[in-house]
Amino acid sequence: MRFLITAQDTAGSVTLNRESVPAALKKAGELISDGCWDVEIATPDGTVYRPAQFDELKERVSA
């Protein structure tokens, strides 16, 4: 499965991919810590999660 992480920083936009929810959440957290904004994780089915919904994404996988 492929999870896309997108974010904005002072240089523009960045899009990264990770193979699992834990890896996507880790990278998204790192981007936020680095000062990026508009951080989102898109799941393979097209659902987009913003930081306030990251716990929901984590629960969705462990359910």
PDB file of N, CA and C in Angstrom:
ATOM      1  N   MET A   1       0.844  -1.177   0.000  1.00  0.00           N
ATOM      2  CA  MET A   1       0.000   0.000   0.000  1.00  0.00           C
ATOM      3  C   MET A   1       0.886   1.236   0.000  1.00  0.00           C
ATOM      4  N   ARG A   2       0.369   2.272  -0.578  1.00  0.00           N
ATOM      5  CA  ARG A   2       1.155   3.496  -0.692  1.00  0.00           C
ATOM      6  C   ARG A   2       0.396   4.658  -0.056  1.00  0.00           C
ATOM      7  N   PHE A   3       1.046   5.322   0.880  1.00  0.00           N
ATOM      8  CA  PHE A   3       0.477   6.468   1.565  1.00  0.00           C
ATOM      9  C   PHE A   3       1.277   7.693   1.148  1.00  0.00           C
ATOM     10  N   LEU A   4       0.592   8.726   0.662  1.00  0.00           N
ATOM     11  CA  LEU A   4       1.261   9.948   0.222  1.00  0.00           C
ATOM     12  C   LEU A   4       1.185  11.000   1.308  1.00  0.00           C
ATOM     13  N   ILE A   5       2.312  11.575   1.620  1.00  0.00           N
ATOM     14  CA  ILE A   5       2.382  12.659   2.592  1.00  0.00           C
ATOM     15  C   ILE A   5       2.715  13.923   1.808  1.00  0.00           C
ATOM     16  N   THR A   6       1.885  14.941   1.934  1.00  0.00           N
ATOM     17  CA  THR A   6       2.144  16.213   1.274  1.00  0.00           C
ATOM     18  C   THR A   6       2.263  17.305   2.330  1.00  0.00           C
ATOM     19  N   ALA A   7       3.055  18.312   2.019  1.00  0.00           N
ATOM     20  CA  ALA A   7       3.264  19.420   2.946  1.00  0.00           C
ATOM     21  C   ALA A   7       3.803  20.616   2.177  1.00  0.00           C
ATOM     22  N   GLN A   8       3.746  21.757   2.812  1.00  0.00           N
ATOM     23  CA  GLN A   8       4.307  22.991   2.282  1.00  0.00           C
ATOM     24  C   GLN A   8       5.439  23.438   3.207  1.00  0.00           C
ATOM     25  N   ASP A   9       6.484  23.982   2.598  1.00  0.00           N
ATOM     26  CA  ASP A   9       7.527  24.622   3.387  1.00  0.00           C
ATOM     27  C   ASP A   9       7.977  25.868   2.639  1.00  0.00           C
ATOM     28  N   THR A  10       8.991  26.531   3.140  1.00  0.00           N
ATOM     29  CA  THR A  10       9.405  27.797   2.539  1.00  0.00           C
ATOM     30  C   THR A  10       9.922  27.634   1.113  1.00  0.00           C
ATOM     31  N   ALA A  11      10.336  26.428   0.736  1.00  0.00           N
ATOM     32  CA  ALA A  11      10.833  26.179  -0.622  1.00  0.00           C
ATOM     33  C   ALA A  11       9.726  25.749  -1.587  1.00  0.00           C
ATOM     34  N   GLY A  12       8.525  25.470  -1.064  1.00  0.00           N
ATOM     35  CA  GLY A  12       7.415  25.038  -1.917  1.00  0.00           C
ATOM     36  C   GLY A  12       6.740  23.812  -1.342  1.00  0.00           C
ATOM     37  N   SER A  13       6.235  22.978  -2.229  1.00  0.00           N
ATOM     38  CA  SER A  13       5.526  21.796  -1.762  1.00  0.00           C
ATOM     39  C   SER A  13       6.417  20.564  -1.845  1.00  0.00           C
ATOM     40  N   VAL A  14       6.112  19.619  -0.984  1.00  0.00           N
ATOM     41  CA  VAL A  14       6.840  18.360  -0.960  1.00  0.00           C
ATOM     42  C   VAL A  14       5.816  17.229  -0.923  1.00  0.00           C
ATOM     43  N   THR A  15       6.078  16.169  -1.664  1.00  0.00           N
ATOM     44  CA  THR A  15       5.247  14.972  -1.637  1.00  0.00           C
ATOM     45  C   THR A  15       6.164  13.770  -1.458  1.00  0.00           C
ATOM     46  N   LEU A  16       5.849  12.987  -0.452  1.00  0.00           N
ATOM     47  CA  LEU A  16       6.633  11.796  -0.136  1.00  0.00           C
ATOM     48  C   LEU A  16       5.693  10.608  -0.060  1.00  0.00           C
ATOM     49  N   ASN A  17       6.214   9.407  -0.206  1.00  0.00           N
ATOM     50  CA  ASN A  17       5.360   8.243  -0.025  1.00  0.00           C
ATOM     51  C   ASN A  17       5.991   7.277   0.950  1.00  0.00           C
ATOM     52  N   ARG A  18       5.119   6.574   1.654  1.00  0.00           N
ATOM     53  CA  ARG A  18       5.527   5.556   2.609  1.00  0.00           C
ATOM     54  C   ARG A  18       4.627   4.342   2.417  1.00  0.00           C
ATOM     55  N   GLU A  19       5.112   3.177   2.832  1.00  0.00           N
ATOM     56  CA  GLU A  19       4.412   1.917   2.597  1.00  0.00           C
ATOM     57  C   GLU A  19       3.457   1.508   3.717  1.00  0.00           C
ATOM     58  N   SER A  20       3.473   2.219   4.846  1.00  0.00           N
ATOM     59  CA  SER A  20       2.607   1.844   5.961  1.00  0.00           C
ATOM     60  C   SER A  20       2.114   3.084   6.690  1.00  0.00           C
ATOM     61  N   VAL A  21       1.043   2.900   7.453  1.00  0.00           N
ATOM     62  CA  VAL A  21       0.512   4.012   8.247  1.00  0.00           C
ATOM     63  C   VAL A  21       1.526   4.478   9.290  1.00  0.00           C
ATOM     64  N   PRO A  22       2.152   3.577  10.056  1.00  0.00           N
ATOM     65  CA  PRO A  22       3.137   4.078  11.038  1.00  0.00           C
ATOM     66  C   PRO A  22       4.256   4.897  10.397  1.00  0.00           C
ATOM     67  N   ALA A  23       4.745   4.450   9.249  1.00  0.00           N
ATOM     68  CA  ALA A  23       5.811   5.192   8.568  1.00  0.00           C
ATOM     69  C   ALA A  23       5.309   6.542   8.069  1.00  0.00           C
ATOM     70  N   ALA A  24       4.079   6.578   7.560  1.00  0.00           N
ATOM     71  CA  ALA A  24       3.497   7.841   7.077  1.00  0.00           C
ATOM     72  C   ALA A  24       3.289   8.807   8.238  1.00  0.00           C
ATOM     73  N   LEU A  25       2.781   8.301   9.351  1.00  0.00           N
ATOM     74  CA  LEU A  25       2.568   9.158  10.518  1.00  0.00           C
ATOM     75  C   LEU A  25       3.887   9.686  11.065  1.00  0.00           C
ATOM     76  N   LYS A  26       4.908   8.848  11.072  1.00  0.00           N
ATOM     77  CA  LYS A  26       6.224   9.282  11.549  1.00  0.00           C
ATOM     78  C   LYS A  26       6.765  10.410  10.673  1.00  0.00           C
ATOM     79  N   LYS A  27       6.705  10.230   9.358  1.00  0.00           N
ATOM     80  CA  LYS A  27       7.221  11.251   8.445  1.00  0.00           C
ATOM     81  C   LYS A  27       6.404  12.540   8.552  1.00  0.00           C
ATOM     82  N   ALA A  28       5.088  12.417   8.649  1.00  0.00           N
ATOM     83  CA  ALA A  28       4.243  13.611   8.787  1.00  0.00           C
ATOM     84  C   ALA A  28       4.607  14.373  10.060  1.00  0.00           C
ATOM     85  N   GLY A  29       4.843  13.648  11.150  1.00  0.00           N
ATOM     86  CA  GLY A  29       5.251  14.287  12.402  1.00  0.00           C
ATOM     87  C   GLY A  29       6.585  15.000  12.266  1.00  0.00           C
ATOM     88  N   GLU A  30       7.512  14.374  11.545  1.00  0.00           N
ATOM     89  CA  GLU A  30       8.816  15.009  11.316  1.00  0.00           C
ATOM     90  C   GLU A  30       8.663  16.287  10.505  1.00  0.00           C
ATOM     91  N   LEU A  31       7.811  16.256   9.489  1.00  0.00           N
ATOM     92  CA  LEU A  31       7.598  17.451   8.668  1.00  0.00           C
ATOM     93  C   LEU A  31       7.003  18.580   9.495  1.00  0.00           C
ATOM     94  N   ILE A  32       6.036  18.249  10.345  1.00  0.00           N
ATOM     95  CA  ILE A  32       5.431  19.258  11.213  1.00  0.00           C
ATOM     96  C   ILE A  32       6.494  19.831  12.154  1.00  0.00           C
ATOM     97  N   SER A  33       7.307  18.961  12.736  1.00  0.00           N
ATOM     98  CA  SER A  33       8.372  19.411  13.647  1.00  0.00           C
ATOM     99  C   SER A  33       9.389  20.306  12.943  1.00  0.00           C
ATOM    100  N   ASP A  34       9.581  20.061  11.657  1.00  0.00           N
ATOM    101  CA  ASP A  34      10.519  20.861  10.867  1.00  0.00           C
ATOM    102  C   ASP A  34       9.931  22.195  10.426  1.00  0.00           C
ATOM    103  N   GLY A  35       8.667  22.450  10.771  1.00  0.00           N
ATOM    104  CA  GLY A  35       8.049  23.726  10.446  1.00  0.00           C
ATOM    105  C   GLY A  35       7.198  23.734   9.196  1.00  0.00           C
ATOM    106  N   CYS A  36       6.946  22.582   8.623  1.00  0.00           N
ATOM    107  CA  CYS A  36       6.072  22.525   7.442  1.00  0.00           C
ATOM    108  C   CYS A  36       4.617  22.756   7.854  1.00  0.00           C
ATOM    109  N   TRP A  37       3.811  23.177   6.917  1.00  0.00           N
ATOM    110  CA  TRP A  37       2.391  23.392   7.164  1.00  0.00           C
ATOM    111  C   TRP A  37       1.592  22.696   6.064  1.00  0.00           C
ATOM    112  N   ASP A  38       0.266  22.676   6.232  1.00  0.00           N
ATOM    113  CA  ASP A  38      -0.638  21.977   5.307  1.00  0.00           C
ATOM    114  C   ASP A  38      -0.213  20.521   5.106  1.00  0.00           C
ATOM    115  N   VAL A  39       0.188  19.874   6.191  1.00  0.00           N
ATOM    116  CA  VAL A  39       0.619  18.477   6.127  1.00  0.00           C
ATOM    117  C   VAL A  39      -0.620  17.578   6.037  1.00  0.00           C
ATOM    118  N   GLU A  40      -0.607  16.664   5.097  1.00  0.00           N
ATOM    119  CA  GLU A  40      -1.716  15.733   4.899  1.00  0.00           C
ATOM    120  C   GLU A  40      -1.169  14.346   4.569  1.00  0.00           C
ATOM    121  N   ILE A  41      -1.951  13.332   4.924  1.00  0.00           N
ATOM    122  CA  ILE A  41      -1.659  11.961   4.519  1.00  0.00           C
ATOM    123  C   ILE A  41      -2.839  11.474   3.703  1.00  0.00           C
ATOM    124  N   ALA A  42      -2.568  11.013   2.491  1.00  0.00           N
ATOM    125  CA  ALA A  42      -3.606  10.439   1.639  1.00  0.00           C
ATOM    126  C   ALA A  42      -3.427   8.923   1.630  1.00  0.00           C
ATOM    127  N   THR A  43      -4.510   8.211   1.886  1.00  0.00           N
ATOM    128  CA  THR A  43      -4.475   6.754   1.909  1.00  0.00           C
ATOM    129  C   THR A  43      -4.659   6.213   0.493  1.00  0.00           C
ATOM    130  N   PRO A  44      -4.384   4.934   0.299  1.00  0.00           N
ATOM    131  CA  PRO A  44      -4.546   4.352  -1.041  1.00  0.00           C
ATOM    132  C   PRO A  44      -5.964   4.492  -1.606  1.00  0.00           C
ATOM    133  N   ASP A  45      -6.971   4.565  -0.727  1.00  0.00           N
ATOM    134  CA  ASP A  45      -8.346   4.721  -1.224  1.00  0.00           C
ATOM    135  C   ASP A  45      -8.729   6.173  -1.483  1.00  0.00           C
ATOM    136  N   GLY A  46      -7.775   7.099  -1.283  1.00  0.00           N
ATOM    137  CA  GLY A  46      -8.007   8.505  -1.591  1.00  0.00           C
ATOM    138  C   GLY A  46      -8.466   9.359  -0.423  1.00  0.00           C
ATOM    139  N   THR A  47      -8.661   8.763   0.748  1.00  0.00           N
ATOM    140  CA  THR A  47      -9.054   9.534   1.916  1.00  0.00           C
ATOM    141  C   THR A  47      -7.866  10.364   2.395  1.00  0.00           C
ATOM    142  N   VAL A  48      -8.125  11.633   2.707  1.00  0.00           N
ATOM    143  CA  VAL A  48      -7.061  12.545   3.136  1.00  0.00           C
ATOM    144  C   VAL A  48      -7.246  12.869   4.617  1.00  0.00           C
ATOM    145  N   TYR A  49      -6.160  12.739   5.353  1.00  0.00           N
ATOM    146  CA  TYR A  49      -6.158  13.024   6.789  1.00  0.00           C
ATOM    147  C   TYR A  49      -5.240  14.196   7.075  1.00  0.00           C
ATOM    148  N   ARG A  50      -5.751  15.161   7.849  1.00  0.00           N
ATOM    149  CA  ARG A  50      -4.970  16.304   8.307  1.00  0.00           C
ATOM    150  C   ARG A  50      -4.489  16.001   9.732  1.00  0.00           C
ATOM    151  N   PRO A  51      -3.559  16.756  10.281  1.00  0.00           N
ATOM    152  CA  PRO A  51      -3.000  16.436  11.595  1.00  0.00           C
ATOM    153  C   PRO A  51      -4.028  16.175  12.702  1.00  0.00           C
ATOM    154  N   ALA A  52      -5.114  16.913  12.723  1.00  0.00           N
ATOM    155  CA  ALA A  52      -6.132  16.704  13.752  1.00  0.00           C
ATOM    156  C   ALA A  52      -6.812  15.340  13.616  1.00  0.00           C
ATOM    157  N   GLN A  53      -6.648  14.690  12.465  1.00  0.00           N
ATOM    158  CA  GLN A  53      -7.279  13.401  12.206  1.00  0.00           C
ATOM    159  C   GLN A  53      -6.277  12.241  12.230  1.00  0.00           C
ATOM    160  N   PHE A  54      -5.028  12.508  12.541  1.00  0.00           N
ATOM    161  CA  PHE A  54      -4.021  11.450  12.514  1.00  0.00           C
ATOM    162  C   PHE A  54      -4.347  10.322  13.495  1.00  0.00           C
ATOM    163  N   ASP A  55      -4.921  10.650  14.664  1.00  0.00           N
ATOM    164  CA  ASP A  55      -5.312   9.598  15.602  1.00  0.00           C
ATOM    165  C   ASP A  55      -6.388   8.707  14.992  1.00  0.00           C
ATOM    166  N   GLU A  56      -7.296   9.304  14.240  1.00  0.00           N
ATOM    167  CA  GLU A  56      -8.345   8.538  13.554  1.00  0.00           C
ATOM    168  C   GLU A  56      -7.726   7.572  12.541  1.00  0.00           C
ATOM    169  N   LEU A  57      -6.728   8.034  11.822  1.00  0.00           N
ATOM    170  CA  LEU A  57      -6.038   7.158  10.858  1.00  0.00           C
ATOM    171  C   LEU A  57      -5.357   6.014  11.588  1.00  0.00           C
ATOM    172  N   LYS A  58      -4.707   6.302  12.708  1.00  0.00           N
ATOM    173  CA  LYS A  58      -4.032   5.271  13.492  1.00  0.00           C
ATOM    174  C   LYS A  58      -5.041   4.233  13.986  1.00  0.00           C
ATOM    175  N   GLU A  59      -6.201   4.698  14.452  1.00  0.00           N
ATOM    176  CA  GLU A  59      -7.251   3.787  14.935  1.00  0.00           C
ATOM    177  C   GLU A  59      -7.830   2.956  13.795  1.00  0.00           C
ATOM    178  N   ARG A  60      -7.975   3.542  12.632  1.00  0.00           N
ATOM    179  CA  ARG A  60      -8.525   2.848  11.477  1.00  0.00           C
ATOM    180  C   ARG A  60      -7.676   1.622  11.126  1.00  0.00           C
ATOM    181  N   VAL A  61      -6.377   1.757  11.250  1.00  0.00           N
ATOM    182  CA  VAL A  61      -5.477   0.664  10.908  1.00  0.00           C
ATOM    183  C   VAL A  61      -5.480  -0.415  11.978  1.00  0.00           C
ATOM    184  N   SER A  62      -5.560  -0.012  13.242  1.00  0.00           N
ATOM    185  CA  SER A  62      -5.499  -1.004  14.298  1.00  0.00           C
ATOM    186  C   SER A  62      -6.844  -1.657  14.578  1.00  0.00           C
ATOM    187  N   ALA A  63      -7.907  -1.202  13.937  1.00  0.00           N
ATOM    188  CA  ALA A  63      -9.250  -1.793  14.151  1.00  0.00           C
ATOM    189  C   ALA A  63      -9.428  -3.081  13.390  1.00  0.00           C
TER     190      ALA A  63
END
